[in-house]
PDB file of C-alpha atoms and ligand atoms in Angstrom:
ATOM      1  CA  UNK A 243     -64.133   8.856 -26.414  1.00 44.00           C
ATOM      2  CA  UNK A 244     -63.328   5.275 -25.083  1.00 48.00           C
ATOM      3  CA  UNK A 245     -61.516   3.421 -28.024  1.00 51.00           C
ATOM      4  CA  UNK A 246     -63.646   0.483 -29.455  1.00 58.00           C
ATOM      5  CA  UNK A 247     -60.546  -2.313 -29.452  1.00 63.00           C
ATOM      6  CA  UNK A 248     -58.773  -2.523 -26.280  1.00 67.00           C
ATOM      7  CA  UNK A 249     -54.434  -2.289 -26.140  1.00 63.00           C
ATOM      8  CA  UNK A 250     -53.730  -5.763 -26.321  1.00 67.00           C
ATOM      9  CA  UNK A 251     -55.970  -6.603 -29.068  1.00 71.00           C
ATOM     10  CA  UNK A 252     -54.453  -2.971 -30.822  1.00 71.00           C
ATOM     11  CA  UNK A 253     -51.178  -4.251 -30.360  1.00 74.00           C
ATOM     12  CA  UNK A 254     -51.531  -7.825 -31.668  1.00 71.00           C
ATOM     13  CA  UNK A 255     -52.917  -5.998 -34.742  1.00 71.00           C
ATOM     14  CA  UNK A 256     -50.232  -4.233 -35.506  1.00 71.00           C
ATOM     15  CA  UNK A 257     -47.924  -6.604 -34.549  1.00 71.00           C
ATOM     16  CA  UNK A 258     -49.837  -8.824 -37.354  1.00 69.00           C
ATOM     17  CA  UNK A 259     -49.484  -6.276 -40.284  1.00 69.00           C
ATOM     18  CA  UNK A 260     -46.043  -5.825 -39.183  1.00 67.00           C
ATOM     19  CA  UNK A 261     -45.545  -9.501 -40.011  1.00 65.00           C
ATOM     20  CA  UNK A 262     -47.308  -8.898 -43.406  1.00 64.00           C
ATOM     21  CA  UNK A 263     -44.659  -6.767 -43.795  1.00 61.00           C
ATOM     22  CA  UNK A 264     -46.779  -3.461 -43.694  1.00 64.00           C
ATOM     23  CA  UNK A 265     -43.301  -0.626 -43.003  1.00 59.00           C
ATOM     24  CA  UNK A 266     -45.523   2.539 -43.222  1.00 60.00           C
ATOM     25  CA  UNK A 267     -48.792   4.112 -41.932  1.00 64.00           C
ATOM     26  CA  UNK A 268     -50.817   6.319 -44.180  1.00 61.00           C
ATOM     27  CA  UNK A 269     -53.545   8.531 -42.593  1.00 58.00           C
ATOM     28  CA  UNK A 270     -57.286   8.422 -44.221  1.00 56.00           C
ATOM     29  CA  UNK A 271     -56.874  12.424 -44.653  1.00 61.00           C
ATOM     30  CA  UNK A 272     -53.996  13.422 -47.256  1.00 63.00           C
ATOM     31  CA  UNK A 273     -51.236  15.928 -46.004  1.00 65.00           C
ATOM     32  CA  UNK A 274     -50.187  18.980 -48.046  1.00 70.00           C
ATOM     33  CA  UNK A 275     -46.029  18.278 -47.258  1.00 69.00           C
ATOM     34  CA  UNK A 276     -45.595  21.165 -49.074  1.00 74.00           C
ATOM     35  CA  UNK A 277     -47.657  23.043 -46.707  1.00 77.00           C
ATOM     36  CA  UNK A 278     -45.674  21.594 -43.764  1.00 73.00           C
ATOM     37  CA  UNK A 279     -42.238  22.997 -45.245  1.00 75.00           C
ATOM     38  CA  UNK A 280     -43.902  25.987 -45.836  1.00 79.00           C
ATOM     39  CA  UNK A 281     -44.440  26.045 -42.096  1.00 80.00           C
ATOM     40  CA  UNK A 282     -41.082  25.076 -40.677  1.00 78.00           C
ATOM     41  CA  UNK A 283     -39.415  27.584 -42.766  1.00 80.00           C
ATOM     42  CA  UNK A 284     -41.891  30.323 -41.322  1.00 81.00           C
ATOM     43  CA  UNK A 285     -40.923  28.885 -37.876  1.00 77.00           C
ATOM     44  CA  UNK A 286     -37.231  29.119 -38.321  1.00 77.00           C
ATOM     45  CA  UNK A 287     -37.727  32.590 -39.539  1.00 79.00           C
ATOM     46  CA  UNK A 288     -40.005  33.981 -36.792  1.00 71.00           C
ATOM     47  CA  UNK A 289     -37.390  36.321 -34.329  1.00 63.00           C
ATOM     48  CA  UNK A 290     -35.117  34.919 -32.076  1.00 56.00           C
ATOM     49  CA  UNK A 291     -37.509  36.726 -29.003  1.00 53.00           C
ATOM     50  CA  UNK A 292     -40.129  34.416 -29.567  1.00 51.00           C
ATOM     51  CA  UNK A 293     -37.695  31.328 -29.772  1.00 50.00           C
ATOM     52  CA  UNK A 294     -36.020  32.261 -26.341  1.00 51.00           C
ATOM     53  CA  UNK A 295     -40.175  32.379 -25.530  1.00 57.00           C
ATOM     54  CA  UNK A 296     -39.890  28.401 -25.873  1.00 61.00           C
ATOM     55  CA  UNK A 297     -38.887  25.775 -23.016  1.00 64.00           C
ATOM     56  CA  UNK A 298     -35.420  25.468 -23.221  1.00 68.00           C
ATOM     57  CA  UNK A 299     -33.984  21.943 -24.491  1.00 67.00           C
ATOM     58  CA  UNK A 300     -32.445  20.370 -21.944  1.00 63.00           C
ATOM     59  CA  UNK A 301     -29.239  21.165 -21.039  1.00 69.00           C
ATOM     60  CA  UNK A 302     -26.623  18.306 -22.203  1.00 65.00           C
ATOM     61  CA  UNK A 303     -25.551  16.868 -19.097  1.00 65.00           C
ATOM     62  CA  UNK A 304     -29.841  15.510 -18.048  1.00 75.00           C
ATOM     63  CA  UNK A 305     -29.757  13.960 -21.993  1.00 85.00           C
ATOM     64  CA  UNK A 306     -29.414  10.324 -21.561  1.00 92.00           C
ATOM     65  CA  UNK A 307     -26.674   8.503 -22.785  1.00 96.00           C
ATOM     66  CA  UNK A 308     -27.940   4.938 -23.792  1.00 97.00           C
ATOM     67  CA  UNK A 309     -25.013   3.295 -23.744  1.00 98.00           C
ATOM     68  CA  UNK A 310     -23.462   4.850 -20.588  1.00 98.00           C
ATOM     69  CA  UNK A 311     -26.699   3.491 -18.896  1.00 98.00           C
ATOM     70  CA  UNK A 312     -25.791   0.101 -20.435  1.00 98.00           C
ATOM     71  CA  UNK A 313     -22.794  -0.006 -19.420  1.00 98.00           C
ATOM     72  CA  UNK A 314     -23.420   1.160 -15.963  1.00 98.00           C
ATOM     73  CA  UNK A 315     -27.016  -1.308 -15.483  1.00 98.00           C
ATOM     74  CA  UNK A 316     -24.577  -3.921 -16.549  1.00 98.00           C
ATOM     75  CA  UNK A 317     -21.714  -3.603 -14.513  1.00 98.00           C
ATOM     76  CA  UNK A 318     -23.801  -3.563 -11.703  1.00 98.00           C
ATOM     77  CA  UNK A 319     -25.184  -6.802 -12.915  1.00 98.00           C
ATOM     78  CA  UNK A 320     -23.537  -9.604  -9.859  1.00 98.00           C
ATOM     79  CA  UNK A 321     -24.550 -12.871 -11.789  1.00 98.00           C
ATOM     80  CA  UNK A 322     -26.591 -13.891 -14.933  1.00 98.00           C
ATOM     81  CA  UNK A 323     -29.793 -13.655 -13.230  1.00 98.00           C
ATOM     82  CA  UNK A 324     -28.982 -10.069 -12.389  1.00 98.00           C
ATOM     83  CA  UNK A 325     -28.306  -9.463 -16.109  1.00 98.00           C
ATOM     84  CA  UNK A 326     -30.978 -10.267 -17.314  1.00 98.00           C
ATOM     85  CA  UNK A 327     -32.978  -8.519 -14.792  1.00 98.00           C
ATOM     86  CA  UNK A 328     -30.515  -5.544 -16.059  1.00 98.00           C
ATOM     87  CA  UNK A 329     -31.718  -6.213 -19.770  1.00 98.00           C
ATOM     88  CA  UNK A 330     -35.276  -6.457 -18.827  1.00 98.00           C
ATOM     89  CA  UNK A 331     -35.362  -3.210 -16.937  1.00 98.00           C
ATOM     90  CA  UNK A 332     -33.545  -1.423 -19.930  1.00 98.00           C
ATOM     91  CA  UNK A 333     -36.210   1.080 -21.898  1.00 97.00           C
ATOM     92  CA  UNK A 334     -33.420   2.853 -24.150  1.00 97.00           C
ATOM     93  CA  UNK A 335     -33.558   0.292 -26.698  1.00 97.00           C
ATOM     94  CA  UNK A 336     -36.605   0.956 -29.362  1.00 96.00           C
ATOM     95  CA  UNK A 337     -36.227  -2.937 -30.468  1.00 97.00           C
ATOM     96  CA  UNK A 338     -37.935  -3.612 -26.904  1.00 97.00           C
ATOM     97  CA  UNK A 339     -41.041  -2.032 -27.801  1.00 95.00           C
ATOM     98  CA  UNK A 340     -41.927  -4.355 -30.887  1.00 95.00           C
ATOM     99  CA  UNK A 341     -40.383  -7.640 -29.469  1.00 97.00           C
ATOM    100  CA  UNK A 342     -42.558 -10.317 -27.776  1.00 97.00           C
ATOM    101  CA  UNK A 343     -40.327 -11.421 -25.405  1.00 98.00           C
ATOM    102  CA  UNK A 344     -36.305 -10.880 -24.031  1.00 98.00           C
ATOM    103  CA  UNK A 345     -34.003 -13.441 -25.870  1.00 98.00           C
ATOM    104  CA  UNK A 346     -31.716 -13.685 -23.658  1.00 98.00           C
ATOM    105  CA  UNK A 347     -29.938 -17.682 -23.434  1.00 98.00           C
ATOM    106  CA  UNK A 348     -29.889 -20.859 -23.338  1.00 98.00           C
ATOM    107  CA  UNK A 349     -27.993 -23.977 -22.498  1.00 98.00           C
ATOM    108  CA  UNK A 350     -25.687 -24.348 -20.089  1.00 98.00           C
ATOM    109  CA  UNK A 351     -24.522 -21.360 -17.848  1.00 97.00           C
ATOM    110  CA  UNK A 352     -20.391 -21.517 -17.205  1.00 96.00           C
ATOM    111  CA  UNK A 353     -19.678 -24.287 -19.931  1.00 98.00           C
ATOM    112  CA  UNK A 354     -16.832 -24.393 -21.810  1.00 98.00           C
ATOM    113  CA  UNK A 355     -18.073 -23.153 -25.418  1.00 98.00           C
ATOM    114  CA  UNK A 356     -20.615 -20.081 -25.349  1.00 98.00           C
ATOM    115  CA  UNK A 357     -21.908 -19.184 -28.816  1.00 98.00           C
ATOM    116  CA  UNK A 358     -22.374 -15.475 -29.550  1.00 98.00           C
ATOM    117  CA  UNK A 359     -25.159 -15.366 -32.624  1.00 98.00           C
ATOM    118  CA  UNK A 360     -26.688 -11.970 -34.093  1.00 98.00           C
ATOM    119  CA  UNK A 361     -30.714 -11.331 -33.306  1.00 98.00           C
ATOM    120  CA  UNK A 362     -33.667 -13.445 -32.315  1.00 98.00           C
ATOM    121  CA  UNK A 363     -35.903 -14.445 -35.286  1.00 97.00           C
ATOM    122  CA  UNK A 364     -39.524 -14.831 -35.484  1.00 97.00           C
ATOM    123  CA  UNK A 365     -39.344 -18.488 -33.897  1.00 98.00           C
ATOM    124  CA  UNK A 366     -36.568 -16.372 -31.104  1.00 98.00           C
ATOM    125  CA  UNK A 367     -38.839 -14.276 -30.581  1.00 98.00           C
ATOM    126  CA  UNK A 368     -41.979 -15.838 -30.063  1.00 98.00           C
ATOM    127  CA  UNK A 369     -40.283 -19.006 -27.871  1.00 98.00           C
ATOM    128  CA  UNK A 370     -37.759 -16.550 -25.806  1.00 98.00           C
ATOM    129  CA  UNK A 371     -35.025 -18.091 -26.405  1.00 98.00           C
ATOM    130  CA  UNK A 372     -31.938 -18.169 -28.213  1.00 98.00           C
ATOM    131  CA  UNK A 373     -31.703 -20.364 -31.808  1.00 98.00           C
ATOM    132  CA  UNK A 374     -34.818 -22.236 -31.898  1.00 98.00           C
ATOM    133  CA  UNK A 375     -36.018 -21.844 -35.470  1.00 97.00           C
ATOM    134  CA  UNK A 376     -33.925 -23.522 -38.463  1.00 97.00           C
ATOM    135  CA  UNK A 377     -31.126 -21.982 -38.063  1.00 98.00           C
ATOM    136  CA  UNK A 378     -30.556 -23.270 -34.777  1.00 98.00           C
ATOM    137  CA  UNK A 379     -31.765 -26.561 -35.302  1.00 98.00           C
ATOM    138  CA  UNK A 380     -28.763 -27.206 -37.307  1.00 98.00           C
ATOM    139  CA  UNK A 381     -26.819 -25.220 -35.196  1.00 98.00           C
ATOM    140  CA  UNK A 382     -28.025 -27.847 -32.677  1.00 98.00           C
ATOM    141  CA  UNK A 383     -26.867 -30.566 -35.609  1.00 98.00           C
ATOM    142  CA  UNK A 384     -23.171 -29.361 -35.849  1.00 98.00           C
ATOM    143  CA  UNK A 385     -22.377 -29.192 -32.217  1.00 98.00           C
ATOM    144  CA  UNK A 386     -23.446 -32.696 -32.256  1.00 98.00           C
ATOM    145  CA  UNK A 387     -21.299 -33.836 -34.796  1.00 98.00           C
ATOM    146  CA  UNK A 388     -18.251 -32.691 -32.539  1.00 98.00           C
ATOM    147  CA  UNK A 389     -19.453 -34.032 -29.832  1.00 97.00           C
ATOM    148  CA  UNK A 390     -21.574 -31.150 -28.087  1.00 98.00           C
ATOM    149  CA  UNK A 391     -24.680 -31.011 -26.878  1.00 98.00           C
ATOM    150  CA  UNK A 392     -27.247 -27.309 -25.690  1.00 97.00           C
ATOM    151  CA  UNK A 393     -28.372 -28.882 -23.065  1.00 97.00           C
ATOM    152  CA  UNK A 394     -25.388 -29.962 -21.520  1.00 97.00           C
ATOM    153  CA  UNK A 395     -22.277 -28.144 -22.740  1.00 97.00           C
ATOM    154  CA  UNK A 396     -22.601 -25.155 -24.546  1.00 98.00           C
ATOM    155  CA  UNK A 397     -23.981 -21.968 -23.505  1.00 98.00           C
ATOM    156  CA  UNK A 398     -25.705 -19.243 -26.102  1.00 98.00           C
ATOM    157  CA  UNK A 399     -26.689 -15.763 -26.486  1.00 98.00           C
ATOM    158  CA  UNK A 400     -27.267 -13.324 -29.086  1.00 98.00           C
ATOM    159  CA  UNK A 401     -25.421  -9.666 -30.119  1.00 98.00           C
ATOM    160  CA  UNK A 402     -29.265  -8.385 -29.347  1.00 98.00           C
ATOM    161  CA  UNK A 403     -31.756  -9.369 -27.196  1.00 98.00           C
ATOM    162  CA  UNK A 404     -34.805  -8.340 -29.083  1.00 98.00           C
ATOM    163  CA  UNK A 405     -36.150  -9.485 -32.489  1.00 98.00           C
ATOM    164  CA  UNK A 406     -35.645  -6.353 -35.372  1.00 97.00           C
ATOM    165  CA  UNK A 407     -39.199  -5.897 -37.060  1.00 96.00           C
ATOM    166  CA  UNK A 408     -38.880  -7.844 -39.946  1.00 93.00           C
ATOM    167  CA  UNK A 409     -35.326  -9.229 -39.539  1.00 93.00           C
ATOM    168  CA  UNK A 410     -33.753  -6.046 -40.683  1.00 95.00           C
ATOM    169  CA  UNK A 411     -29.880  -5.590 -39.485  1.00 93.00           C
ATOM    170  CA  UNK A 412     -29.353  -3.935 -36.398  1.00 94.00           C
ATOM    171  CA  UNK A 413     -28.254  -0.516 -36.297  1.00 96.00           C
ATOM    172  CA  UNK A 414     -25.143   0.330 -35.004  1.00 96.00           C
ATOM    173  CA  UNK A 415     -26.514   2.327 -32.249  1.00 97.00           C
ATOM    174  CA  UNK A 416     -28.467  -0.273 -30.944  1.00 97.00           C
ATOM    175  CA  UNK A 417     -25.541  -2.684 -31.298  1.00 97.00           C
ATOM    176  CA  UNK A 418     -23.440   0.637 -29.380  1.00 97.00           C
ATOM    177  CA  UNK A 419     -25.961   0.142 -26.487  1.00 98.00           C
ATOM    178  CA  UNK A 420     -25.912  -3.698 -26.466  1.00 98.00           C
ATOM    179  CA  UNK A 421     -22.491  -4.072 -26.315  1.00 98.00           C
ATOM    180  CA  UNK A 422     -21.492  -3.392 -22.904  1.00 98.00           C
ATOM    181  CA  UNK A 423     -24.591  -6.251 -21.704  1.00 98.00           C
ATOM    182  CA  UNK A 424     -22.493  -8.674 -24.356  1.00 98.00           C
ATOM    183  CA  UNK A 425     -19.335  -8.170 -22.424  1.00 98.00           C
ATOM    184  CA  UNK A 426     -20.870  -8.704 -18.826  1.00 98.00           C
ATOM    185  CA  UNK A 427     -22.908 -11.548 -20.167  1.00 98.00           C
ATOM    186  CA  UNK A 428     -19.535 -13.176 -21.352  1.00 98.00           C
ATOM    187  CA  UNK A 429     -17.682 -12.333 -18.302  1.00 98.00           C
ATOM    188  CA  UNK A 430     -20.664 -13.553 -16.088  1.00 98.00           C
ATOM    189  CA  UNK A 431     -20.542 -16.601 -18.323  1.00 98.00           C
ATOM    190  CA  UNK A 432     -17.131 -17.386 -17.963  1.00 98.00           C
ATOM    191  CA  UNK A 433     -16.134 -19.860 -20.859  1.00 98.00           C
ATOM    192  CA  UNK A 434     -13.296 -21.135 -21.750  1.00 98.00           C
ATOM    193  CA  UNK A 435     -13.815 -20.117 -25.434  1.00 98.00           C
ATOM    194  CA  UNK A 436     -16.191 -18.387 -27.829  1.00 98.00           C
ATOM    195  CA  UNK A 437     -17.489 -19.047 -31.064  1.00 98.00           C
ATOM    196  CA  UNK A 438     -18.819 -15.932 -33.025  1.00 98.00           C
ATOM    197  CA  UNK A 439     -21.646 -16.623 -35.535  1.00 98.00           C
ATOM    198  CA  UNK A 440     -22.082 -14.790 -38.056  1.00 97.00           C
ATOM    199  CA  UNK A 441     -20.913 -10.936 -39.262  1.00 97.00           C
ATOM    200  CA  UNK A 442     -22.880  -8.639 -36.581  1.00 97.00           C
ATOM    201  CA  UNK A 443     -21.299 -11.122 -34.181  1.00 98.00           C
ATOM    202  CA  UNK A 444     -17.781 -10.842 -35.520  1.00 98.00           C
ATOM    203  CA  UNK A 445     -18.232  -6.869 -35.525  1.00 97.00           C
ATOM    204  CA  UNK A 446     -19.688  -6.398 -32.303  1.00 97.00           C
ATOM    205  CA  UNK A 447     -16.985  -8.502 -30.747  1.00 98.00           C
ATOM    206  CA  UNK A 448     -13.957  -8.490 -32.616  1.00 98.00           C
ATOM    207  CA  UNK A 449     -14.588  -4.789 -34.487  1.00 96.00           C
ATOM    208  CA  UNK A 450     -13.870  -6.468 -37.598  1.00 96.00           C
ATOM    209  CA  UNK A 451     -16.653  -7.540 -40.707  1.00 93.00           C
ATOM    210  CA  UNK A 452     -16.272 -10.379 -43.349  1.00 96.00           C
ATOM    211  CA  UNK A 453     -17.145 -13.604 -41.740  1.00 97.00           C
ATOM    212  CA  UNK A 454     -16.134 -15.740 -44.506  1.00 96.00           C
ATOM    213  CA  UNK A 455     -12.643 -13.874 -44.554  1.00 97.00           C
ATOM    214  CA  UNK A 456     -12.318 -14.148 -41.170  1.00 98.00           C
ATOM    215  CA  UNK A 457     -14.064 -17.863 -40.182  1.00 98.00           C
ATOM    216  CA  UNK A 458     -11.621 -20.916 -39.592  1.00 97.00           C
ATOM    217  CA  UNK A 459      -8.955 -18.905 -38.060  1.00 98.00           C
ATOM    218  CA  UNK A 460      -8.848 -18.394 -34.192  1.00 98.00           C
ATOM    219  CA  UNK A 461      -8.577 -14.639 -32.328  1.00 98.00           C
ATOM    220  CA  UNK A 462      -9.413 -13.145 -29.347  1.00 98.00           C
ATOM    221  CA  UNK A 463     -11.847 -11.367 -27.885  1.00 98.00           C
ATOM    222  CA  UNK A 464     -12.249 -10.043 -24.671  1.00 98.00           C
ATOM    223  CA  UNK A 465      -9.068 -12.215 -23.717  1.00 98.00           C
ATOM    224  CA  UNK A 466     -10.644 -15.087 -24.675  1.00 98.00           C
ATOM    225  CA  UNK A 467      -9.847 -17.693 -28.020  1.00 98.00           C
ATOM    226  CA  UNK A 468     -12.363 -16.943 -30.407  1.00 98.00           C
ATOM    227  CA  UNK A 469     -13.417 -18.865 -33.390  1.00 98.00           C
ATOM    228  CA  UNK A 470     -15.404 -16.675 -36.382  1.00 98.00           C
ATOM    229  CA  UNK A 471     -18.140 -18.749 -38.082  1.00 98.00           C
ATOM    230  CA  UNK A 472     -20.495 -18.267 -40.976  1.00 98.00           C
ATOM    231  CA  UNK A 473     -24.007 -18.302 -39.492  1.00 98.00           C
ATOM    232  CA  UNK A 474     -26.350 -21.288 -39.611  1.00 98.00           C
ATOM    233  CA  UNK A 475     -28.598 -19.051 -41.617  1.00 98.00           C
ATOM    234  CA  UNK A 476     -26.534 -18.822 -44.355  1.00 98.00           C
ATOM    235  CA  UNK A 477     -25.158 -22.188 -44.365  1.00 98.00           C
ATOM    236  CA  UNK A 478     -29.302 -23.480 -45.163  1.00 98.00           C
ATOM    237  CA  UNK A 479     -28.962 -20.967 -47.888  1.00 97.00           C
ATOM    238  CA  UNK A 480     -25.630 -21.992 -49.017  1.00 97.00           C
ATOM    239  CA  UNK A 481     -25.094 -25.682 -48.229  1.00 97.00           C
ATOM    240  CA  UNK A 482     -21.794 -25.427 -49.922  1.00 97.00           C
ATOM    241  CA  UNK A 483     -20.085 -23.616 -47.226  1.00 97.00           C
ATOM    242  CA  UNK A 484     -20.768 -26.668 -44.552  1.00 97.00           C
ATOM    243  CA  UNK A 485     -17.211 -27.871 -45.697  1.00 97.00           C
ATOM    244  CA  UNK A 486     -15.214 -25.652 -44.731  1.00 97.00           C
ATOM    245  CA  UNK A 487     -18.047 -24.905 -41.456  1.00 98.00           C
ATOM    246  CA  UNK A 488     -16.767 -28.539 -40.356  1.00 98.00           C
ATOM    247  CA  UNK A 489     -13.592 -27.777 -40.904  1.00 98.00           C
ATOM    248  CA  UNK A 490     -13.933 -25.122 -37.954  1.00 98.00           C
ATOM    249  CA  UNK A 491     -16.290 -27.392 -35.834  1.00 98.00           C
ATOM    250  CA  UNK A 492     -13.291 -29.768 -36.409  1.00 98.00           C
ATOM    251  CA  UNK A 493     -10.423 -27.038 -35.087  1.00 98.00           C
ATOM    252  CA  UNK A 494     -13.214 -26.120 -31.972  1.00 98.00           C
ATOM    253  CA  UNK A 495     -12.568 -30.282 -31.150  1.00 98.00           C
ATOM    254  CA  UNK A 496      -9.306 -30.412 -31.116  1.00 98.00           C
ATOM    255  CA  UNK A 497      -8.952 -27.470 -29.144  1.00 98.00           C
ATOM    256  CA  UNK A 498     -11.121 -28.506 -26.107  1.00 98.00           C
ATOM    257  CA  UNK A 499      -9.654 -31.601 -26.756  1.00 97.00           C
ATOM    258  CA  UNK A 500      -6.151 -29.850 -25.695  1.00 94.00           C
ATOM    259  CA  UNK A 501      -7.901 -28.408 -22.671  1.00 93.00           C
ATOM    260  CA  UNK A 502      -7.921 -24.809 -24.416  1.00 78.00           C
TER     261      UNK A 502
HETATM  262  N1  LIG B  23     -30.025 -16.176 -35.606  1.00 96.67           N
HETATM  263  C1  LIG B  23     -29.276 -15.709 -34.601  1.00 96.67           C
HETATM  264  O1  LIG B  23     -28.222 -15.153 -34.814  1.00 96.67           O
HETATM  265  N2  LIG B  23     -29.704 -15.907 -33.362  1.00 96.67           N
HETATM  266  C2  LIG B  23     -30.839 -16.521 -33.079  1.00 96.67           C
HETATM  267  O2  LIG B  23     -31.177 -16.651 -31.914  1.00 96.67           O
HETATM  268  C3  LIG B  23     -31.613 -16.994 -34.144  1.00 96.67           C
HETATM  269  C4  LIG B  23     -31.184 -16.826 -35.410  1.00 96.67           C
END
């Protein structure tokens, strides 16, 4: 029977109790779970002839390794432009499916400072493009106050590419298969130093969590100087910790000021 709503109209539907915040389906016809366990157990008991009946799972070598296809779709990856290509063309990642659009940067490709922030939001997500909502419009606020401006000299990109459903924290295998498109993104990017926003930042590039432990005090990653920052995000919620924030805008200064 030909459905009566077509795919796109199906799809902005969901995508529209999603944002209601709607996390599970539930079917108009109950299910008997019990009878379901009752089921799998008879399964698992039935003789091992029957089982060997069944196509065979597939031996380990053809399962795909997400992250070995990351890493390999972004090696291959020549310039930015190829990256994100790369990122586009990547269907291992289950954010992908419920994401409007790829998040991939913005600003200024090879300037000094790149920013590495966590996860497209709703305003991210809807815009394509890194920082947009208010978070980044203050993010946008502090550069200026040392002096830096998106458009012209910073660059920015996020730990993920693709908005979570409902803002939830990545999971660490999706982070696993982002990583390696981080690290080419950087080395494609080429700056002369990073700032990390934020704890999925700080873990995904420096290993480590506890941003406000670790904020104000600069380390390396991927052979690069490194300054940890709270996120914008929690700075609206906690206008207190803007002190010591400018306190690390104020380091970032004086080092470019040095030359790096
Ligand atoms: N928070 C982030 O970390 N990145 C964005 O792009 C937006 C909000």
């Amino acid at each position: 029977m030909e459905s009566a709503i077509d795919w796109h109209r199906a799809r902005a539907l969901l995508e529209w109790q999603l944002e209601l915040g709607v996390d599970e389906t539930i079917s108009d016809a109950p299910i008997d779970r019990f009878a379901l366990e009752r089921a799998l157990r008879e399964k698992a008991a039935t003789p091992a002839v029957a089982v060997a009946d069944k196509a065979p799972a597939p031996p380990a070598e053809t399962r795909v390794d997400p992250v070995a296809v990351a890493r390999q779709a972004a090696d291959a990856a020549g310039d930015l432009e190829a990256l994100r290509a790369a990122l586009g063309g990547f269907e291992h990642c289950e954010l992908k499916k419920g994401a409007r659009n790829l998040v991939f940067s913005d600003g200024v490709p090879g300037a000094r400072v790149m920013i590495v922030g966590e996860a497209p939001g709703r305003d991210e997500d809807r815009e394509g493009r890194p920082f947009v909502g208010r978070a980044g419009q203050l993010l946008d606020r502090m550069l200026a106050a040392i002096g830096l401006a998106r458009a012209e000299s910073v660059y920015i990109t996020n730990v993920l590419p693709w908005r979570p459903p409902q803002n939830r924290d990545p999971k660490p295998d999706e982070i696993a298969m982002m990583q390696p498109f981080l690290r080419r993104h950087i080395a494609l990017a080429a700056p002369e130093l990073l700032i990390i926003t934020g704890n999925i930042s700080a873990h995904a590039l420096l290993g480590k969590r506890g941003i406000t432990r670790l904020r104000g005090t600069w380390t390396e990653a991927l052979g690069l100087p490194a300054m940890p920052m709270v996120h914008p995000a929690y700075l609206l919620r906690t206008p207190l910790a803007k002190r010591e924030a400018w306190v690390d805008l104020l380091e970032i200064q004086a080092r470019l000021r040095q030359g790096t």
